[in-house]
PDB file of C-alpha atoms in Angstrom:
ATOM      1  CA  UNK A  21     -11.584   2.719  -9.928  1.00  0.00           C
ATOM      2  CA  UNK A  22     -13.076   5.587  -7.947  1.00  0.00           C
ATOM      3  CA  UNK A  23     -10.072   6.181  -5.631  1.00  0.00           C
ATOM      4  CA  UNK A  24      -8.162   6.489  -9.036  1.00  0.00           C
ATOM      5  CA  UNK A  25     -10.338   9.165 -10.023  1.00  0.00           C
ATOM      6  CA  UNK A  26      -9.990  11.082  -6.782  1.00  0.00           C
ATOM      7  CA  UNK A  27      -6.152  10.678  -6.575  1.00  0.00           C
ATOM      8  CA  UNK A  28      -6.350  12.373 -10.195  1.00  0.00           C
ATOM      9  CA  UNK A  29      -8.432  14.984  -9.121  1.00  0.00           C
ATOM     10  CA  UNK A  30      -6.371  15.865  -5.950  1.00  0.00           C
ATOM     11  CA  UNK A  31      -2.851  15.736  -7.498  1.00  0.00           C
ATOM     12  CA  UNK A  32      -4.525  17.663 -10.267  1.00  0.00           C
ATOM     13  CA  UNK A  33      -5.808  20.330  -7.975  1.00  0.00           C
ATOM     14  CA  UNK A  34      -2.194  20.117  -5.747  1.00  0.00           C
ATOM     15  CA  UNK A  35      -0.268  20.928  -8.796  1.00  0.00           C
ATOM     16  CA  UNK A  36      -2.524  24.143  -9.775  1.00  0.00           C
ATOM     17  CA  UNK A  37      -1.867  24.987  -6.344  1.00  0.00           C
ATOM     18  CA  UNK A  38       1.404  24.639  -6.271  1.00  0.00           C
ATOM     19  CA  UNK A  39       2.635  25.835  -9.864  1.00  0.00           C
ATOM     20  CA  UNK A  40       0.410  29.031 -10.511  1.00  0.00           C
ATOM     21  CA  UNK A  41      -1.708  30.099  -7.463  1.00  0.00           C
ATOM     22  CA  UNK A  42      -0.853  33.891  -6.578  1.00  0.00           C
ATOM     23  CA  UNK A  43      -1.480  33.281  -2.979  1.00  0.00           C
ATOM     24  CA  UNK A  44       2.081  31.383  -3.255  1.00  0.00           C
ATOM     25  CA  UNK A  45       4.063  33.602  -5.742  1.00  0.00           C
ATOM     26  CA  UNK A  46       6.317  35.384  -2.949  1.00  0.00           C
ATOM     27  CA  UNK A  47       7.963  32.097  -1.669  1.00  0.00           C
ATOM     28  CA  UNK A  48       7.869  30.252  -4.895  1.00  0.00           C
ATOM     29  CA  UNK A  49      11.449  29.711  -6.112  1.00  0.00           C
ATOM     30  CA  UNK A  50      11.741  31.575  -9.713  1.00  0.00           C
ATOM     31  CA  UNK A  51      12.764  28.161 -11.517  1.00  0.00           C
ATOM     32  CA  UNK A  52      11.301  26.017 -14.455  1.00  0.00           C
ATOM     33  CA  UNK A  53      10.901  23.284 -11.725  1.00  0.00           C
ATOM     34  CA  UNK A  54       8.254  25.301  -9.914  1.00  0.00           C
ATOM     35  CA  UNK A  55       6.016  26.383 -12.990  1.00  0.00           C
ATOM     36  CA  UNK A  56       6.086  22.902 -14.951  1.00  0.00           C
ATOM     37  CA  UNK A  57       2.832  21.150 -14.517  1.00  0.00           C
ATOM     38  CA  UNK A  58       4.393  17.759 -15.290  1.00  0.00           C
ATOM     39  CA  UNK A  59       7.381  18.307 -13.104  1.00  0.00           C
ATOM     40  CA  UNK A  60       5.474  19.328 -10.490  1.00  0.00           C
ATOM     41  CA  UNK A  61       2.917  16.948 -11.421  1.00  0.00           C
ATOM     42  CA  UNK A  62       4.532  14.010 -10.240  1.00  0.00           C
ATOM     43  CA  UNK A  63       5.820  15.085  -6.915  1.00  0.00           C
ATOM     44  CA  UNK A  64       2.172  15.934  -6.203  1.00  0.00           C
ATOM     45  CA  UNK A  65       1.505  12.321  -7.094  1.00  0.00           C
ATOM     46  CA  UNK A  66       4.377  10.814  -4.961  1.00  0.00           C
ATOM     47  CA  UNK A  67       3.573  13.087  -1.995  1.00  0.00           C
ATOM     48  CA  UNK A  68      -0.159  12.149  -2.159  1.00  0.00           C
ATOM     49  CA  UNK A  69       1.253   8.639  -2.666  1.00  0.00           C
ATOM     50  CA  UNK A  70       2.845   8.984   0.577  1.00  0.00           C
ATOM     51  CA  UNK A  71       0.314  10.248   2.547  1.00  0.00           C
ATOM     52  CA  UNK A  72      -2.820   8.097   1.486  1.00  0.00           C
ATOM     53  CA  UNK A  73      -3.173   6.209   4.321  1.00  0.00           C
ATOM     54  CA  UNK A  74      -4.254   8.975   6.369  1.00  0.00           C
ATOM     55  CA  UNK A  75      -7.006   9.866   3.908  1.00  0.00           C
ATOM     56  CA  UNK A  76      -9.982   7.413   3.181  1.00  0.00           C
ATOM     57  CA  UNK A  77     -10.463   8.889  -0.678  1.00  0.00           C
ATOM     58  CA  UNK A  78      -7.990   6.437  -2.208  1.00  0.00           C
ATOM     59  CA  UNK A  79      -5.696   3.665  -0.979  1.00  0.00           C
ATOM     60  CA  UNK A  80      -2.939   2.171  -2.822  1.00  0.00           C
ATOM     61  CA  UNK A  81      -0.247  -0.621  -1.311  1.00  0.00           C
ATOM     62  CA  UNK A  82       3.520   1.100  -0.380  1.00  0.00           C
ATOM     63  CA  UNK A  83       5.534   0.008  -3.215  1.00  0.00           C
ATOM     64  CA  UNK A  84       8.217   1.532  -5.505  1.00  0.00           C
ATOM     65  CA  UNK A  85       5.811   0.467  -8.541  1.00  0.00           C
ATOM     66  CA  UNK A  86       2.901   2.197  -7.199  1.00  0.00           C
ATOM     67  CA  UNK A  87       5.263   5.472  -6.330  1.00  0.00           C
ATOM     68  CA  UNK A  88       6.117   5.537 -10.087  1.00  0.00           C
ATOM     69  CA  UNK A  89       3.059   4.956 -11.256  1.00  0.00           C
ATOM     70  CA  UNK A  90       1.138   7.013  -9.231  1.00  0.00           C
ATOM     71  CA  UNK A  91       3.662  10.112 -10.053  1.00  0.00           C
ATOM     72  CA  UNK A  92       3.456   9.353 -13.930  1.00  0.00           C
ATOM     73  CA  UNK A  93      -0.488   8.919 -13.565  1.00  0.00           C
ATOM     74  CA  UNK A  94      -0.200  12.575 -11.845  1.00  0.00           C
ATOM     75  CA  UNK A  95       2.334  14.122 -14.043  1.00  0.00           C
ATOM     76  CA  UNK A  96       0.208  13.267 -17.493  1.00  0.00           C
ATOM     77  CA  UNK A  97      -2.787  14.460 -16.357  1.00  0.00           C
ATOM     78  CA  UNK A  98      -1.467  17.697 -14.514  1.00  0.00           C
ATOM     79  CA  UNK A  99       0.251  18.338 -17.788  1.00  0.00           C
ATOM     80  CA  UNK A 100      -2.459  17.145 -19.881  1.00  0.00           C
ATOM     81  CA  UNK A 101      -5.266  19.410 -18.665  1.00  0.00           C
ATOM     82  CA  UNK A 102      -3.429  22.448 -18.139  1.00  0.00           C
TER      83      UNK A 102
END
């Protein structure tokens, strides 16, 4: 239940990052894509999806279910707290 918690937190903070930080506004591409929390949102999910086994904060079993799920877990909250 806890490494649910962090995986929100970390797409959460990924897709802040990656939609509206300043730092990143001169090489991010001007479409909707880029700005939409729950578009973004859930390729934050499926890349941290992809990469939890080199992190010890959350592990979840390789499988096409979990890849959807885990993006549409990151996608409603990203979009859901912004």
């Amino acid at each position: 239940m806890l490494s649910l918690l962090y995986f929100i937190l970390c797409s959460y903070g990924l897709t802040q990052i990656l939609c509206f930080s300043k730092f990143l506004d001169k090489v991010r591409p001007n479409y909707y894509f880029f700005t939409c929390p729950m578009c973004m949102g859930f390729w934050s999910g499926a890349f941290l999806w992809g990469i939890n086994k080199y992190t010890e904060l959350f592990t979840f079993e390789y499988s096409a279910a979990n890849l959807l799920i885990l993006g549409c877990v990151a996608s409603g909250t990203s979009y859901t707290v912004s």
